[in-house]
Short mmCIF file of C-alpha atoms and ligand atoms in Angstrom, two decimals:
data_model
loop_
_atom_site.label_atom_id
_atom_site.label_comp_id
_atom_site.label_asym_id
_atom_site.label_seq_id
_atom_site.Cartn_x
_atom_site.Cartn_y
_atom_site.Cartn_z
CA MET A 1 0.00 0.00 0.01
CA SER A 2 1.49 3.31 -1.09
CA PHE A 3 0.46 6.73 0.23
CA ASP A 4 0.63 10.21 -1.32
CA VAL A 5 0.58 12.13 1.94
CA ILE A 6 2.34 11.03 5.08
CA CYS A 7 1.50 12.86 8.33
CA PHE A 8 3.41 12.63 11.55
CA ASP A 9 2.53 13.38 15.14
CA CYS A 10 5.42 15.08 16.95
CA ASP A 11 5.43 14.35 20.66
CA SER A 12 6.41 10.75 21.46
CA THR A 13 6.59 10.04 17.69
CA LEU A 14 9.27 12.24 16.11
CA SER A 15 10.69 13.25 19.48
CA LYS A 16 10.89 11.22 22.68
CA ILE A 17 9.36 14.00 24.74
CA GLU A 18 5.88 15.32 25.47
CA GLY A 19 6.62 19.03 25.06
CA ILE A 20 3.99 20.50 27.36
CA ASP A 21 4.96 18.01 30.09
CA GLU A 22 8.58 19.07 29.81
CA LEU A 23 7.53 22.73 30.24
CA ALA A 24 5.49 21.72 33.29
CA LYS A 25 8.50 19.95 34.83
CA ARG A 26 10.60 23.06 34.19
CA VAL A 27 8.23 25.16 36.29
CA GLY A 28 7.78 22.50 39.01
CA LEU A 29 4.30 21.17 37.91
CA GLY A 30 5.48 17.97 36.34
CA ASP A 31 3.68 15.11 38.03
CA GLU A 32 0.25 16.65 38.15
CA LEU A 33 0.20 17.78 34.51
CA SER A 34 1.82 14.73 32.92
CA LYS A 35 -1.00 12.59 34.29
CA LEU A 36 -3.44 14.82 32.44
CA THR A 37 -1.52 14.49 29.17
CA ASP A 38 -1.37 10.75 29.52
CA ALA A 39 -5.09 10.50 30.22
CA ALA A 40 -5.85 12.60 27.10
CA MET A 41 -3.54 10.44 24.89
CA ASN A 42 -5.22 7.31 26.17
CA GLY A 43 -8.62 8.76 25.34
CA ASP A 44 -9.75 8.76 29.01
CA VAL A 45 -10.36 12.53 29.14
CA ALA A 46 -11.12 15.04 26.43
CA LEU A 47 -8.15 16.96 25.06
CA GLU A 48 -9.99 20.26 25.25
CA ASP A 49 -10.52 19.70 28.98
CA VAL A 50 -6.82 19.46 29.67
CA TYR A 51 -5.44 21.91 27.09
CA ALA A 52 -6.33 25.22 28.71
CA LYS A 53 -5.71 23.88 32.19
CA ARG A 54 -2.10 22.90 31.43
CA LEU A 55 -1.11 26.08 29.65
CA ASN A 56 -2.80 28.43 32.03
CA LEU A 57 -0.85 26.88 34.89
CA ILE A 58 2.51 26.69 33.10
CA LYS A 59 2.37 30.07 31.30
CA PRO A 60 5.47 29.33 29.23
CA ASN A 61 7.49 32.38 28.18
CA ARG A 62 9.52 32.84 24.97
CA ALA A 63 12.70 31.56 26.57
CA ASP A 64 10.90 28.39 27.77
CA ILE A 65 9.75 27.73 24.22
CA GLU A 66 13.27 28.23 22.82
CA TRP A 67 14.53 25.78 25.43
CA LEU A 68 11.83 23.32 24.45
CA SER A 69 12.61 23.60 20.74
CA ASN A 70 16.19 22.52 21.41
CA LEU A 71 14.96 19.63 23.56
CA TYR A 72 12.66 18.41 20.76
CA ILE A 73 15.73 18.14 18.50
CA SER A 74 18.13 16.65 21.03
CA GLU A 75 15.56 13.94 21.91
CA LEU A 76 14.81 13.01 18.26
CA VAL A 77 13.55 9.42 17.87
CA ASP A 78 16.01 7.04 16.26
CA GLY A 79 15.71 6.91 12.47
CA VAL A 80 13.61 10.10 12.00
CA GLU A 81 16.07 11.88 9.73
CA VAL A 82 16.53 8.77 7.55
CA VAL A 83 12.72 8.41 7.23
CA PHE A 84 12.23 12.05 6.17
CA SER A 85 15.06 12.03 3.67
CA GLN A 86 13.74 8.83 2.10
CA LEU A 87 10.24 10.21 1.83
CA ALA A 88 11.62 13.40 0.22
CA GLN A 89 13.60 11.32 -2.25
CA HIS A 90 10.37 9.66 -3.31
CA ASN A 91 8.63 13.02 -3.60
CA LYS A 92 6.15 12.24 -0.87
CA THR A 93 4.19 15.06 0.70
CA VAL A 94 4.93 15.17 4.43
CA HIS A 95 3.02 17.06 7.17
CA ILE A 96 3.61 17.33 10.90
CA ILE A 97 0.29 17.51 12.79
CA SER A 98 0.66 18.15 16.47
CA GLY A 99 -1.26 19.35 19.47
CA GLY A 100 2.05 20.82 20.66
CA LEU A 101 3.17 24.45 20.46
CA LEU A 102 4.02 25.71 16.97
CA PRO A 103 7.12 27.83 17.72
CA ALA A 104 8.63 24.96 19.69
CA ILE A 105 8.19 22.51 16.83
CA LEU A 106 9.20 24.73 13.86
CA PRO A 107 13.01 24.34 14.41
CA LEU A 108 12.57 20.51 14.40
CA ALA A 109 10.53 20.73 11.22
CA LYS A 110 13.21 22.92 9.61
CA ARG A 111 15.87 20.39 10.49
CA LEU A 112 13.75 17.72 8.74
CA ASN A 113 13.23 19.99 5.72
CA VAL A 114 9.50 20.24 6.28
CA PRO A 115 8.21 23.67 5.13
CA GLN A 116 6.48 25.81 7.71
CA SER A 117 3.21 25.56 5.75
CA HIS A 118 3.23 21.82 6.38
CA VAL A 119 3.50 22.20 10.14
CA HIS A 120 0.16 22.20 11.94
CA ALA A 121 0.37 22.94 15.64
CA VAL A 122 -1.01 25.35 18.23
CA ASP A 123 0.31 28.92 18.12
CA ILE A 124 1.23 30.73 21.31
CA TYR A 125 1.51 34.47 21.99
CA PHE A 126 3.94 36.57 24.02
CA ASP A 127 4.14 40.23 24.95
CA ASP A 128 7.10 42.43 23.93
CA ASN A 129 9.09 41.13 26.92
CA GLY A 130 8.50 37.54 25.95
CA ALA A 131 5.98 36.83 28.73
CA TYR A 132 3.12 34.43 28.05
CA LEU A 133 -0.07 36.00 26.77
CA GLY A 134 -2.11 33.01 25.59
CA TYR A 135 -2.55 30.44 22.87
CA ASP A 136 -4.71 29.99 19.81
CA ILE A 137 -7.87 28.79 21.54
CA ASP A 138 -9.60 28.39 18.13
CA SER A 139 -7.08 25.79 16.86
CA PRO A 140 -8.78 22.49 16.12
CA LEU A 141 -5.66 20.85 17.46
CA THR A 142 -6.55 21.79 21.05
CA LYS A 143 -9.59 19.49 20.78
CA ASN A 144 -10.39 15.87 20.15
CA GLY A 145 -11.00 15.30 16.41
CA GLY A 146 -8.63 18.14 15.45
CA LYS A 147 -6.16 16.00 13.55
CA ALA A 148 -9.01 14.68 11.45
CA VAL A 149 -10.02 18.31 10.64
CA ILE A 150 -6.50 19.10 9.45
CA ILE A 151 -6.20 15.92 7.40
CA GLU A 152 -9.54 16.62 5.70
CA SER A 153 -8.23 20.10 4.76
CA LEU A 154 -5.35 18.48 2.92
CA GLU A 155 -7.85 17.17 0.31
CA SER A 156 -6.06 13.88 -0.33
CA HIS A 157 -7.74 10.49 -0.20
CA ASN A 158 -4.50 8.59 0.29
CA VAL A 159 -3.17 9.68 3.65
CA VAL A 160 -1.41 7.80 6.43
CA MET A 161 -0.99 9.22 9.93
CA VAL A 162 1.87 8.06 12.16
CA GLY A 163 1.44 8.62 15.86
CA ASP A 164 1.30 7.27 19.37
CA GLY A 165 -1.99 8.62 20.75
CA GLN A 166 -5.79 8.58 20.73
CA THR A 167 -5.80 11.95 18.96
CA ASP A 168 -3.83 10.38 16.07
CA LEU A 169 -6.26 7.43 15.81
CA GLU A 170 -9.07 9.96 15.25
CA ALA A 171 -7.74 10.55 11.74
CA GLN A 172 -9.38 7.27 10.78
CA LYS A 173 -12.74 9.14 10.82
CA VAL A 174 -11.74 10.96 7.60
CA GLY A 175 -10.33 7.89 5.87
CA ALA A 176 -6.64 8.08 6.87
CA LYS A 177 -4.82 4.89 7.67
CA ILE A 178 -3.01 4.80 10.98
CA ILE A 179 0.45 3.56 11.82
CA GLY A 180 0.61 3.40 15.61
CA PHE A 181 4.07 4.16 16.86
CA GLY A 182 4.83 2.49 20.18
CA GLY A 183 8.55 3.17 20.18
CA VAL A 184 8.34 5.79 22.93
CA ILE A 185 5.00 5.00 24.61
CA SER A 186 3.08 1.91 23.65
CA ARG A 187 -0.65 2.43 24.24
CA ASP A 188 -3.14 -0.48 24.15
CA VAL A 189 -5.86 1.65 22.55
CA VAL A 190 -3.60 2.50 19.61
CA ARG A 191 -2.18 -1.04 19.22
CA GLU A 192 -5.70 -2.42 19.06
CA ASN A 193 -7.19 0.12 16.66
CA ALA A 194 -4.39 1.25 14.36
CA ASP A 195 -4.12 -0.28 10.86
CA PHE A 196 -0.43 -1.06 11.51
CA PHE A 197 1.64 -0.87 14.67
CA VAL A 198 5.34 -0.44 15.36
CA GLU A 199 6.74 -1.72 18.71
CA GLU A 200 10.39 -0.97 17.87
CA ASN A 201 11.92 2.25 19.14
CA ASP A 202 13.42 2.99 15.67
CA ILE A 203 10.89 4.77 13.41
CA ARG A 204 12.64 3.42 10.26
CA LYS A 205 10.46 0.41 10.88
CA ILE A 206 7.53 2.28 9.27
CA LEU A 207 9.29 2.06 5.89
CA THR A 208 8.64 -1.67 5.94
CA PHE A 209 4.91 -0.98 5.42
CA ASP A 210 5.62 -0.02 1.80
CA LEU A 211 4.74 3.63 2.39
CA ILE A 212 6.73 4.55 -0.68
MG1 MG B 1 2.09 12.05 20.42
#
């Protein structure tokens, strides 16, 4: 099975971290907030119920986001750069679709030669001093079903989504196939419902599904 458009989740798929949880740890709110993220990724609570709560407690500033953007890159999952260069060689269209924070993810995308217009994530706003002002509360990616909304907007009928969480599985609703990636966090709900599943911690394994 070959696909025209290959979409990737970011947190716990391209990078080993959950970005918002790392920000929470940085400000001393780690345990409480990472439980919320995990519950949302397992489908036990609605993403929209945890999204505002986490960010309004953390209030990340511009320096926090720069720190996080470096962490995303230093914690890259094994094989990611090989996968992206192979997909580019085969002229595949690649998108990153994430409920994470856009300015933290853009440097990782740049490193993987993914254009900014193919990075879908939640924007965040700062004042002139770099203090937190808020986030894009209208982004579909702050809610369950948001990844399906983005995939539908790509207007392709031959899409595969690679990710670790419940919010990635939701892309099935608009006809995308799902490759569950369990290399960082292996979730039962994803293993049971994805079209394919990777247990290995090296994402090059997805190339064995004849994506290209
Ligand atoms: Mg994820």
